[in-house]
Tab-separated table of N, CA, C and O in Angstrom:
chain	number	residue	atom	x	y	z
A	107	PRO	N	0.822	-1.205	0.000
A	107	PRO	CA	0.000	0.000	0.000
A	107	PRO	C	0.865	1.268	0.000
A	107	PRO	O	1.949	1.279	0.566
A	108	VAL	N	0.349	2.306	-0.591
A	108	VAL	CA	1.047	3.584	-0.653
A	108	VAL	C	0.920	4.282	0.696
A	108	VAL	O	-0.178	4.495	1.201
A	109	ARG	N	2.057	4.633	1.299
A	109	ARG	CA	2.064	5.292	2.600
A	109	ARG	C	2.449	6.767	2.504
A	109	ARG	O	2.139	7.539	3.400
A	110	ALA	N	3.131	7.141	1.431
A	110	ALA	CA	3.542	8.540	1.249
A	110	ALA	C	3.333	8.931	-0.209
A	110	ALA	O	3.563	8.138	-1.119
A	111	LEU	N	2.878	10.167	-0.391
A	111	LEU	CA	2.628	10.680	-1.729
A	111	LEU	C	3.168	12.100	-1.786
A	111	LEU	O	2.717	12.967	-1.037
A	112	TRP	N	4.155	12.314	-2.653
A	112	TRP	CA	4.776	13.626	-2.783
A	112	TRP	C	4.381	14.220	-4.132
A	112	TRP	O	4.888	13.816	-5.172
A	113	LEU	N	3.474	15.162	-4.076
A	113	LEU	CA	2.999	15.857	-5.279
A	113	LEU	C	3.384	17.327	-5.211
A	113	LEU	O	2.660	18.193	-5.688
A	114	ASN	N	4.528	17.604	-4.627
A	114	ASN	CA	4.979	18.981	-4.437
A	114	ASN	C	5.621	19.541	-5.709
A	114	ASN	O	6.154	18.804	-6.526
A	115	LYS	N	5.483	20.857	-5.843
A	115	LYS	CA	6.105	21.625	-6.933
A	115	LYS	C	5.737	21.102	-8.321
A	115	LYS	O	6.569	20.986	-9.201
A	116	LYS	N	4.467	20.812	-8.510
A	116	LYS	CA	3.973	20.321	-9.810
A	116	LYS	C	3.108	21.360	-10.519
A	116	LYS	O	2.580	21.084	-11.582
A	117	SER	N	2.916	22.516	-9.896
A	117	SER	CA	2.085	23.598	-10.448
A	117	SER	C	0.613	23.226	-10.580
A	117	SER	O	-0.102	23.785	-11.402
A	118	PHE	N	0.148	22.281	-9.777
A	118	PHE	CA	-1.268	21.910	-9.785
A	118	PHE	C	-2.114	23.079	-9.311
A	118	PHE	O	-1.820	23.703	-8.313
A	119	ARG	N	-3.195	23.352	-10.026
A	119	ARG	CA	-4.188	24.340	-9.593
A	119	ARG	C	-5.337	23.635	-8.878
A	119	ARG	O	-5.985	24.197	-8.024
A	120	THR	N	-5.579	22.423	-9.264
A	120	THR	CA	-6.586	21.575	-8.639
A	120	THR	C	-6.132	20.134	-8.780
A	120	THR	O	-5.250	19.831	-9.578
A	121	LEU	N	-6.717	19.270	-8.012
A	121	LEU	CA	-6.407	17.840	-8.103
A	121	LEU	C	-7.705	17.080	-8.239
A	121	LEU	O	-8.596	17.207	-7.407
A	122	ASP	N	-7.807	16.287	-9.269
A	122	ASP	CA	-8.963	15.427	-9.448
A	122	ASP	C	-8.606	14.027	-8.937
A	122	ASP	O	-8.940	13.024	-9.549
A	123	CYS	N	-7.916	14.013	-7.842
A	123	CYS	CA	-7.450	12.769	-7.252
A	123	CYS	C	-8.473	12.298	-6.222
A	123	CYS	O	-8.965	13.081	-5.428
A	124	HIS	N	-8.786	11.045	-6.252
A	124	HIS	CA	-9.699	10.475	-5.275
A	124	HIS	C	-8.860	9.823	-4.188
A	124	HIS	O	-8.464	8.663	-4.302
A	125	PHE	N	-8.571	10.591	-3.152
A	125	PHE	CA	-7.688	10.112	-2.102
A	125	PHE	C	-8.255	8.905	-1.359
A	125	PHE	O	-7.512	8.205	-0.683
A	126	VAL	N	-9.528	8.640	-1.519
A	126	VAL	CA	-10.124	7.480	-0.871
A	126	VAL	C	-9.437	6.193	-1.354
A	126	VAL	O	-9.432	5.185	-0.658
A	127	ASN	N	-8.828	6.240	-2.516
A	127	ASN	CA	-8.095	5.081	-3.043
A	127	ASN	C	-6.765	4.856	-2.335
A	127	ASN	O	-6.115	3.841	-2.552
A	128	PHE	N	-6.357	5.809	-1.506
A	128	PHE	CA	-5.089	5.716	-0.781
A	128	PHE	C	-5.374	5.547	0.712
A	128	PHE	O	-4.957	6.355	1.539
A	129	VAL	N	-6.058	4.491	1.065
A	129	VAL	CA	-6.532	4.313	2.433
A	129	VAL	C	-5.415	4.205	3.461
A	129	VAL	O	-5.635	4.477	4.640
A	130	SER	N	-4.223	3.831	3.050
A	130	SER	CA	-3.100	3.679	3.979
A	130	SER	C	-2.180	4.895	4.005
A	130	SER	O	-1.155	4.878	4.685
A	131	LEU	N	-2.528	5.938	3.279
A	131	LEU	CA	-1.663	7.109	3.162
A	131	LEU	C	-1.417	7.753	4.523
A	131	LEU	O	-2.356	8.043	5.267
A	132	GLN	N	-0.141	7.953	4.843
A	132	GLN	CA	0.245	8.566	6.110
A	132	GLN	C	0.892	9.932	5.916
A	132	GLN	O	0.880	10.748	6.823
A	133	GLU	N	1.450	10.169	4.746
A	133	GLU	CA	2.101	11.454	4.478
A	133	GLU	C	1.702	11.943	3.097
A	133	GLU	O	1.794	11.203	2.118
A	134	LEU	N	1.263	13.210	3.043
A	134	LEU	CA	0.847	13.821	1.780
A	134	LEU	C	1.489	15.195	1.668
A	134	LEU	O	1.267	16.068	2.504
A	135	ASP	N	2.303	15.363	0.640
A	135	ASP	CA	2.981	16.638	0.402
A	135	ASP	C	2.417	17.265	-0.867
A	135	ASP	O	2.660	16.792	-1.974
A	136	LEU	N	1.654	18.329	-0.686
A	136	LEU	CA	1.080	19.094	-1.801
A	136	LEU	C	1.686	20.494	-1.863
A	136	LEU	O	1.128	21.392	-2.484
A	137	SER	N	2.817	20.689	-1.233
A	137	SER	CA	3.433	22.016	-1.143
A	137	SER	C	3.937	22.499	-2.499
A	137	SER	O	4.227	21.713	-3.402
A	138	GLY	N	4.035	23.828	-2.613
A	138	GLY	CA	4.624	24.434	-3.798
A	138	GLY	C	3.801	24.302	-5.062
A	138	GLY	O	4.354	24.342	-6.156
A	139	ASN	N	2.504	24.166	-4.926
A	139	ASN	CA	1.625	24.120	-6.087
A	139	ASN	C	0.855	25.429	-6.178
A	139	ASN	O	1.286	26.437	-5.619
A	140	LYS	N	-0.268	25.415	-6.857
A	140	LYS	CA	-1.101	26.611	-6.989
A	140	LYS	C	-2.530	26.321	-6.539
A	140	LYS	O	-3.485	26.893	-7.050
A	141	LEU	N	-2.657	25.424	-5.580
A	141	LEU	CA	-3.972	25.045	-5.065
A	141	LEU	C	-4.622	26.231	-4.357
A	141	LEU	O	-3.948	26.963	-3.631
A	142	THR	N	-5.926	26.397	-4.555
A	142	THR	CA	-6.631	27.534	-3.958
A	142	THR	C	-7.650	27.123	-2.903
A	142	THR	O	-8.026	27.933	-2.068
A	143	ASP	N	-8.122	25.881	-2.939
A	143	ASP	CA	-9.185	25.442	-2.037
A	143	ASP	C	-8.886	24.031	-1.558
A	143	ASP	O	-8.716	23.118	-2.376
A	144	ILE	N	-8.825	23.837	-0.240
A	144	ILE	CA	-8.533	22.482	0.245
A	144	ILE	C	-9.789	21.660	0.483
A	144	ILE	O	-9.708	20.447	0.564
A	145	VAL	N	-10.937	22.295	0.547
A	145	VAL	CA	-12.180	21.558	0.785
A	145	VAL	C	-12.432	20.557	-0.348
A	145	VAL	O	-12.835	19.421	-0.105
A	146	VAL	N	-12.152	20.951	-1.578
A	146	VAL	CA	-12.426	20.096	-2.738
A	146	VAL	C	-11.481	18.903	-2.830
A	146	VAL	O	-11.710	17.989	-3.627
A	147	LEU	N	-10.442	18.862	-2.018
A	147	LEU	CA	-9.481	17.760	-2.067
A	147	LEU	C	-9.986	16.495	-1.371
A	147	LEU	O	-9.404	15.428	-1.528
A	148	ASN	N	-11.061	16.609	-0.591
A	148	ASN	CA	-11.634	15.463	0.124
A	148	ASN	C	-10.617	14.759	1.028
A	148	ASN	O	-10.546	13.532	1.078
A	149	LEU	N	-9.860	15.549	1.748
A	149	LEU	CA	-8.830	15.004	2.627
A	149	LEU	C	-9.408	14.252	3.818
A	149	LEU	O	-8.718	13.433	4.429
A	150	GLU	N	-10.668	14.495	4.138
A	150	GLU	CA	-11.293	13.816	5.276
A	150	GLU	C	-11.383	12.305	5.074
A	150	GLU	O	-11.627	11.553	6.015
A	151	LYS	N	-11.138	11.838	3.878
A	151	LYS	CA	-11.145	10.397	3.591
A	151	LYS	C	-9.847	9.722	4.040
A	151	LYS	O	-9.754	8.509	4.075
A	152	LEU	N	-8.834	10.513	4.381
A	152	LEU	CA	-7.513	9.973	4.726
A	152	LEU	C	-7.411	9.733	6.231
A	152	LEU	O	-6.760	10.470	6.959
A	153	HIS	N	-8.008	8.671	6.694
A	153	HIS	CA	-8.112	8.387	8.126
A	153	HIS	C	-6.791	8.011	8.788
A	153	HIS	O	-6.695	8.028	10.006
A	154	HIS	N	-5.776	7.666	8.002
A	154	HIS	CA	-4.479	7.288	8.562
A	154	HIS	C	-3.417	8.360	8.362
A	154	HIS	O	-2.252	8.160	8.706
A	155	LEU	N	-3.816	9.500	7.804
A	155	LEU	CA	-2.860	10.561	7.502
A	155	LEU	C	-2.256	11.138	8.778
A	155	LEU	O	-2.965	11.495	9.715
A	156	LEU	N	-0.925	11.210	8.802
A	156	LEU	CA	-0.191	11.757	9.939
A	156	LEU	C	0.407	13.122	9.623
A	156	LEU	O	0.469	13.992	10.486
A	157	VAL	N	0.870	13.303	8.377
A	157	VAL	CA	1.568	14.528	7.979
A	157	VAL	C	0.944	15.074	6.702
A	157	VAL	O	0.782	14.348	5.722
A	158	LEU	N	0.624	16.373	6.733
A	158	LEU	CA	0.021	17.053	5.585
A	158	LEU	C	0.748	18.365	5.352
A	158	LEU	O	0.794	19.215	6.232
A	159	ASP	N	1.315	18.522	4.161
A	159	ASP	CA	2.019	19.761	3.816
A	159	ASP	C	1.279	20.465	2.684
A	159	ASP	O	1.231	19.985	1.560
A	160	LEU	N	0.685	21.608	3.024
A	160	LEU	CA	-0.043	22.448	2.069
A	160	LEU	C	0.638	23.806	1.888
A	160	LEU	O	0.051	24.726	1.327
A	161	SER	N	1.854	23.937	2.365
A	161	SER	CA	2.553	25.225	2.336
A	161	SER	C	2.855	25.666	0.905
A	161	SER	O	2.898	24.864	-0.021
A	162	ASN	N	3.036	26.966	0.765
A	162	ASN	CA	3.441	27.566	-0.514
A	162	ASN	C	2.481	27.256	-1.661
A	162	ASN	O	2.889	26.849	-2.735
A	163	ASN	N	1.196	27.458	-1.407
A	163	ASN	CA	0.169	27.331	-2.428
A	163	ASN	C	-0.541	28.675	-2.546
A	163	ASN	O	0.008	29.706	-2.155
A	164	GLN	N	-1.748	28.661	-3.047
A	164	GLN	CA	-2.574	29.869	-3.166
A	164	GLN	C	-3.883	29.680	-2.400
A	164	GLN	O	-4.927	30.204	-2.797
A	165	ILE	N	-3.833	28.936	-1.311
A	165	ILE	CA	-5.038	28.587	-0.563
A	165	ILE	C	-5.689	29.830	0.042
A	165	ILE	O	-5.082	30.538	0.835
A	166	SER	N	-6.935	30.055	-0.376
A	166	SER	CA	-7.700	31.182	0.149
A	166	SER	C	-8.980	30.699	0.836
A	166	SER	O	-9.881	31.487	1.099
A	167	THR	N	-9.041	29.419	1.121
A	167	THR	CA	-10.161	28.837	1.853
A	167	THR	C	-10.269	29.533	3.204
A	167	THR	O	-9.253	29.706	3.883
A	168	PRO	N	-11.467	29.950	3.623
A	168	PRO	CA	-11.613	30.589	4.935
A	168	PRO	C	-11.063	29.701	6.057
A	168	PRO	O	-11.190	28.475	6.018
A	169	VAL	N	-10.472	30.350	7.049
A	169	VAL	CA	-9.814	29.645	8.149
A	169	VAL	C	-10.743	28.638	8.824
A	169	VAL	O	-10.339	27.516	9.146
A	170	GLY	N	-11.999	28.992	9.039
A	170	GLY	CA	-12.942	28.085	9.680
A	170	GLY	C	-13.142	26.793	8.899
A	170	GLY	O	-13.253	25.714	9.491
A	171	LEU	N	-13.181	26.887	7.579
A	171	LEU	CA	-13.331	25.688	6.749
A	171	LEU	C	-12.056	24.851	6.756
A	171	LEU	O	-12.114	23.614	6.757
A	172	VAL	N	-10.905	25.514	6.773
A	172	VAL	CA	-9.630	24.785	6.878
A	172	VAL	C	-9.611	24.005	8.191
A	172	VAL	O	-9.218	22.838	8.231
A	173	ALA	N	-10.072	24.646	9.268
A	173	ALA	CA	-10.122	23.973	10.571
A	173	ALA	C	-11.025	22.738	10.515
A	173	ALA	O	-10.686	21.696	11.074
A	174	GLN	N	-12.154	22.835	9.824
A	174	GLN	CA	-13.053	21.689	9.702
A	174	GLN	C	-12.379	20.526	8.981
A	174	GLN	O	-12.540	19.366	9.373
A	175	VAL	N	-11.625	20.837	7.935
A	175	VAL	CA	-10.911	19.790	7.201
A	175	VAL	C	-9.876	19.135	8.114
A	175	VAL	O	-9.795	17.907	8.209
A	176	ILE	N	-9.091	19.944	8.818
A	176	ILE	CA	-8.068	19.401	9.718
A	176	ILE	C	-8.722	18.577	10.818
A	176	ILE	O	-8.243	17.486	11.156
A	177	ASP	N	-9.811	19.070	11.381
A	177	ASP	CA	-10.522	18.341	12.433
A	177	ASP	C	-11.041	16.985	11.952
A	177	ASP	O	-11.253	16.078	12.742
A	178	SER	N	-11.260	16.839	10.654
A	178	SER	CA	-11.825	15.598	10.114
A	178	SER	C	-10.781	14.508	9.886
A	178	SER	O	-11.128	13.394	9.495
A	179	ILE	N	-9.508	14.810	10.141
A	179	ILE	CA	-8.430	13.832	9.937
A	179	ILE	C	-7.933	13.404	11.318
A	179	ILE	O	-7.087	14.062	11.917
A	180	PRO	N	-8.458	12.315	11.858
A	180	PRO	CA	-8.285	11.991	13.269
A	180	PRO	C	-6.861	11.713	13.749
A	180	PRO	O	-6.549	11.978	14.905
A	181	LEU	N	-5.994	11.204	12.907
A	181	LEU	CA	-4.641	10.862	13.351
A	181	LEU	C	-3.588	11.910	12.990
A	181	LEU	O	-2.410	11.728	13.273
A	182	LEU	N	-4.023	12.998	12.380
A	182	LEU	CA	-3.085	14.024	11.917
A	182	LEU	C	-2.227	14.546	13.070
A	182	LEU	O	-2.741	14.926	14.118
A	183	GLN	N	-0.922	14.547	12.853
A	183	GLN	CA	0.032	15.024	13.853
A	183	GLN	C	0.679	16.341	13.449
A	183	GLN	O	1.033	17.140	14.304
A	184	CYS	N	0.846	16.537	12.146
A	184	CYS	CA	1.583	17.701	11.664
A	184	CYS	C	0.921	18.243	10.404
A	184	CYS	O	0.701	17.500	9.450
A	185	VAL	N	0.627	19.542	10.412
A	185	VAL	CA	0.108	20.196	9.215
A	185	VAL	C	0.929	21.455	8.979
A	185	VAL	O	1.240	22.207	9.896
A	186	SER	N	1.316	21.637	7.728
A	186	SER	CA	2.062	22.827	7.325
A	186	SER	C	1.216	23.562	6.296
A	186	SER	O	0.851	22.996	5.268
A	187	ILE	N	0.912	24.831	6.601
A	187	ILE	CA	0.005	25.575	5.729
A	187	ILE	C	0.474	27.021	5.524
A	187	ILE	O	-0.232	27.844	4.969
A	188	TYR	N	1.693	27.317	5.944
A	188	TYR	CA	2.208	28.687	5.835
A	188	TYR	C	2.393	29.109	4.373
A	188	TYR	O	2.409	28.284	3.464
A	189	ASN	N	2.526	30.396	4.194
A	189	ASN	CA	2.745	31.009	2.878
A	189	ASN	C	1.603	30.712	1.901
A	189	ASN	O	1.816	30.267	0.787
A	190	ASN	N	0.396	30.991	2.368
A	190	ASN	CA	-0.827	30.923	1.576
A	190	ASN	C	-1.619	32.199	1.863
A	190	ASN	O	-1.476	32.773	2.941
A	191	PRO	N	-2.458	32.658	0.930
A	191	PRO	CA	-3.228	33.879	1.178
A	191	PRO	C	-4.040	33.871	2.478
A	191	PRO	O	-4.153	34.897	3.134
A	192	SER	N	-4.576	32.720	2.864
A	192	SER	CA	-5.345	32.651	4.116
A	192	SER	C	-4.454	32.563	5.349
A	192	SER	O	-4.939	32.683	6.468
A	193	PHE	N	-3.161	32.353	5.149
A	193	PHE	CA	-2.236	32.154	6.271
A	193	PHE	C	-0.939	32.913	6.023
A	193	PHE	O	0.112	32.331	5.803
A	194	LYS	N	-1.054	34.241	6.103
A	194	LYS	CA	0.092	35.093	5.802
A	194	LYS	C	0.961	35.387	7.010
A	194	LYS	O	2.123	35.720	6.873
A	195	ASN	N	0.381	35.301	8.205
A	195	ASN	CA	1.141	35.721	9.387
A	195	ASN	C	0.759	34.887	10.614
A	195	ASN	O	-0.112	34.033	10.552
A	196	GLU	N	1.411	35.161	11.711
A	196	GLU	CA	1.194	34.433	12.955
A	196	GLU	C	-0.244	34.579	13.454
A	196	GLU	O	-0.806	33.650	14.033
A	197	GLY	N	-0.863	35.718	13.213
A	197	GLY	CA	-2.248	35.922	13.618
A	197	GLY	C	-3.195	34.956	12.914
A	197	GLY	O	-4.140	34.447	13.525
A	198	ASP	N	-2.938	34.698	11.639
A	198	ASP	CA	-3.759	33.739	10.889
A	198	ASP	C	-3.586	32.334	11.452
A	198	ASP	O	-4.540	31.572	11.572
A	199	ARG	N	-2.370	31.989	11.822
A	199	ARG	CA	-2.087	30.680	12.415
A	199	ARG	C	-2.831	30.530	13.739
A	199	ARG	O	-3.457	29.509	14.005
A	200	LYS	N	-2.781	31.568	14.568
A	200	LYS	CA	-3.466	31.519	15.861
A	200	LYS	C	-4.977	31.411	15.683
A	200	LYS	O	-5.646	30.709	16.441
A	201	LYS	N	-5.497	32.099	14.680
A	201	LYS	CA	-6.934	32.005	14.409
A	201	LYS	C	-7.303	30.571	14.033
A	201	LYS	O	-8.313	30.040	14.500
A	202	LEU	N	-6.473	29.937	13.206
A	202	LEU	CA	-6.718	28.545	12.834
A	202	LEU	C	-6.696	27.650	14.074
A	202	LEU	O	-7.599	26.836	14.274
A	203	ILE	N	-5.690	27.804	14.910
A	203	ILE	CA	-5.571	26.985	16.118
A	203	ILE	C	-6.809	27.137	16.997
A	203	ILE	O	-7.341	26.163	17.512
A	204	SER	N	-7.278	28.376	17.137
A	204	SER	CA	-8.455	28.599	17.985
A	204	SER	C	-9.703	27.943	17.407
A	204	SER	O	-10.627	27.594	18.144
A	205	CYS	N	-9.747	27.751	16.090
A	205	CYS	CA	-10.916	27.137	15.438
A	205	CYS	C	-10.884	25.609	15.459
A	205	CYS	O	-11.887	24.969	15.138
A	206	LEU	N	-9.780	25.023	15.827
A	206	LEU	CA	-9.649	23.565	15.804
A	206	LEU	C	-10.356	22.933	17.000
A	206	LEU	O	-9.841	22.944	18.114
A	207	LYS	N	-11.521	22.371	16.774
A	207	LYS	CA	-12.298	21.733	17.841
A	207	LYS	C	-11.629	20.461	18.341
A	207	LYS	O	-11.724	20.122	19.510
A	208	PHE	N	-10.953	19.752	17.440
A	208	PHE	CA	-10.363	18.469	17.813
A	208	PHE	C	-9.244	18.623	18.845
A	208	PHE	O	-8.929	17.687	19.567
A	209	LEU	N	-8.672	19.818	18.948
A	209	LEU	CA	-7.642	20.052	19.973
A	209	LEU	C	-8.215	19.927	21.374
A	209	LEU	O	-7.477	19.734	22.332
A	210	CYS	N	-9.512	20.034	21.510
A	210	CYS	CA	-10.171	19.889	22.815
A	210	CYS	C	-10.320	18.428	23.216
A	210	CYS	O	-10.655	18.134	24.361
A	211	SER	N	-10.079	17.538	22.303
A	211	SER	CA	-10.252	16.115	22.560
A	211	SER	C	-8.976	15.495	23.121
A	211	SER	O	-7.869	15.832	22.699
A	212	GLU	N	-9.154	14.580	24.040
A	212	GLU	CA	-8.015	13.832	24.561
A	212	GLU	C	-7.420	12.933	23.491
A	212	GLU	O	-6.287	12.480	23.603
A	213	LYS	N	-8.179	12.685	22.431
A	213	LYS	CA	-7.728	11.826	21.335
A	213	LYS	C	-6.921	12.576	20.279
A	213	LYS	O	-6.428	11.968	19.342
A	214	SER	N	-6.796	13.881	20.415
A	214	SER	CA	-6.079	14.678	19.422
A	214	SER	C	-4.597	14.312	19.394
A	214	SER	O	-3.930	14.260	20.419
A	215	HIS	N	-4.101	14.073	18.185
A	215	HIS	CA	-2.686	13.761	17.980
A	215	HIS	C	-1.934	14.958	17.416
A	215	HIS	O	-0.715	14.899	17.254
A	216	LEU	N	-2.654	16.021	17.083
A	216	LEU	CA	-2.050	17.173	16.422
A	216	LEU	C	-1.018	17.844	17.323
A	216	LEU	O	-1.328	18.262	18.441
A	217	ARG	N	0.213	17.925	16.838
A	217	ARG	CA	1.323	18.500	17.601
A	217	ARG	C	1.953	19.702	16.918
A	217	ARG	O	2.605	20.510	17.558
A	218	VAL	N	1.764	19.790	15.588
A	218	VAL	CA	2.429	20.846	14.818
A	218	VAL	C	1.440	21.488	13.856
A	218	VAL	O	0.782	20.788	13.082
A	219	VAL	N	1.329	22.811	13.930
A	219	VAL	CA	0.648	23.615	12.916
A	219	VAL	C	1.692	24.648	12.499
A	219	VAL	O	1.889	25.660	13.164
A	220	ASP	N	2.448	24.325	11.480
A	220	ASP	CA	3.615	25.080	11.003
A	220	ASP	C	4.777	25.039	11.994
A	220	ASP	O	5.904	24.856	11.599
A	221	THR	N	4.513	25.224	13.263
A	221	THR	CA	5.525	25.051	14.309
A	221	THR	C	4.871	24.244	15.429
A	221	THR	O	3.646	24.105	15.474
A	222	GLU	N	5.683	23.730	16.325
A	222	GLU	CA	5.143	22.921	17.411
A	222	GLU	C	4.157	23.729	18.245
A	222	GLU	O	4.414	24.886	18.589
A	223	LEU	N	3.022	23.124	18.548
A	223	LEU	CA	1.992	23.789	19.346
A	223	LEU	C	2.440	23.925	20.792
A	223	LEU	O	2.898	22.962	21.400
A	224	ARG	N	2.299	25.123	21.327
A	224	ARG	CA	2.605	25.365	22.741
A	224	ARG	C	1.299	25.250	23.539
A	224	ARG	O	0.203	25.370	23.002
A	225	MET	N	1.426	25.026	24.820
A	225	MET	CA	0.249	24.844	25.683
A	225	MET	C	-0.676	26.061	25.619
A	225	MET	O	-1.896	25.917	25.544
A	226	GLU	N	-0.112	27.257	25.627
A	226	GLU	CA	-0.954	28.459	25.582
A	226	GLU	C	-1.700	28.582	24.249
A	226	GLU	O	-2.780	29.160	24.181
A	227	GLU	N	-1.126	28.017	23.184
A	227	GLU	CA	-1.826	28.021	21.900
A	227	GLU	C	-2.991	27.024	21.931
A	227	GLU	O	-4.069	27.311	21.419
A	228	ARG	N	-2.772	25.876	22.521
A	228	ARG	CA	-3.859	24.905	22.670
A	228	ARG	C	-5.005	25.519	23.481
A	228	ARG	O	-6.174	25.283	23.207
A	229	ALA	N	-4.640	26.318	24.477
A	229	ALA	CA	-5.643	26.963	25.327
A	229	ALA	C	-6.553	27.892	24.514
A	229	ALA	O	-7.709	28.097	24.885
A	230	LEU	N	-6.055	28.443	23.403
A	230	LEU	CA	-6.893	29.275	22.538
A	230	LEU	C	-8.115	28.478	22.068
A	230	LEU	O	-9.233	28.983	22.064
A	231	SER	N	-7.877	27.241	21.668
A	231	SER	CA	-8.966	26.384	21.217
A	231	SER	C	-9.862	25.996	22.388
A	231	SER	O	-11.090	26.014	22.283
A	232	TRP	N	-9.260	25.648	23.504
A	232	TRP	CA	-10.035	25.234	24.672
A	232	TRP	C	-10.980	26.341	25.122
A	232	TRP	O	-12.123	26.086	25.450
A	233	LYS	N	-10.478	27.584	25.119
A	233	LYS	CA	-11.310	28.712	25.543
A	233	LYS	C	-12.442	28.955	24.550
A	233	LYS	O	-13.584	29.169	24.945
A	234	LYS	N	-12.111	28.934	23.271
A	234	LYS	CA	-13.131	29.210	22.254
A	234	LYS	C	-14.250	28.174	22.280
A	234	LYS	O	-15.411	28.488	22.044
A	235	HIS	N	-13.894	26.939	22.578
A	235	HIS	CA	-14.881	25.862	22.544
A	235	HIS	C	-15.364	25.471	23.947
A	235	HIS	O	-15.953	24.421	24.137
A	236	ASN	N	-15.119	26.389	24.901
A	236	ASN	CA	-15.641	26.268	26.270
A	236	ASN	C	-15.296	24.957	26.969
A	236	ASN	O	-16.133	24.380	27.664
A	237	LEU	N	-14.064	24.488	26.784
A	237	LEU	CA	-13.620	23.309	27.522
A	237	LEU	C	-13.439	23.710	28.984
A	237	LEU	O	-12.759	24.689	29.279
A	238	PRO	N	-14.069	22.998	29.926
A	238	PRO	CA	-13.938	23.362	31.333
A	238	PRO	C	-12.474	23.374	31.789
A	238	PRO	O	-11.694	22.518	31.384
A	239	LYS	N	-12.106	24.354	32.603
A	239	LYS	CA	-10.719	24.511	33.027
A	239	LYS	C	-10.155	23.277	33.714
A	239	LYS	O	-8.962	23.004	33.620
A	240	GLU	N	-10.988	22.508	34.397
A	240	GLU	CA	-10.473	21.306	35.058
A	240	GLU	C	-9.977	20.261	34.068
A	240	GLU	O	-9.244	19.359	34.420
A	241	LYS	N	-10.364	20.382	32.781
A	241	LYS	CA	-9.891	19.467	31.730
A	241	LYS	C	-8.552	19.915	31.154
A	241	LYS	O	-7.951	19.177	30.395
A	242	TRP	N	-8.116	21.154	31.458
A	242	TRP	CA	-6.852	21.660	30.920
A	242	TRP	C	-5.767	20.888	31.553
A	242	TRP	O	-4.758	20.685	31.571
């Protein structure tokens, strides 16, 4: 089975790839393309995905929708999304972190969103989603 797929720097504007055919995929590198929307990629089908690199694209998907896609990948540990129109600076990264509902779960494996997540960054999500302080 295919465990890693590197489609970086191919100048893709869209992908008509059915990732559901890659059920064992653990690493997906789509960096350095011209992708504009991650919702259409159907990444939520990749239940074993650990690493996702979307950096250096043209992603303008609203931060809340990006968070929904990330939340739908249960084993994801690392996502790289910097240098995209929706993620130009540290404030955009923090907004994404605060929108991630799955960070409130004890089952969350996510450790990196461009850089390693710090406890105070995780707290952004906990506060936004009203996780009781005793669970922190």
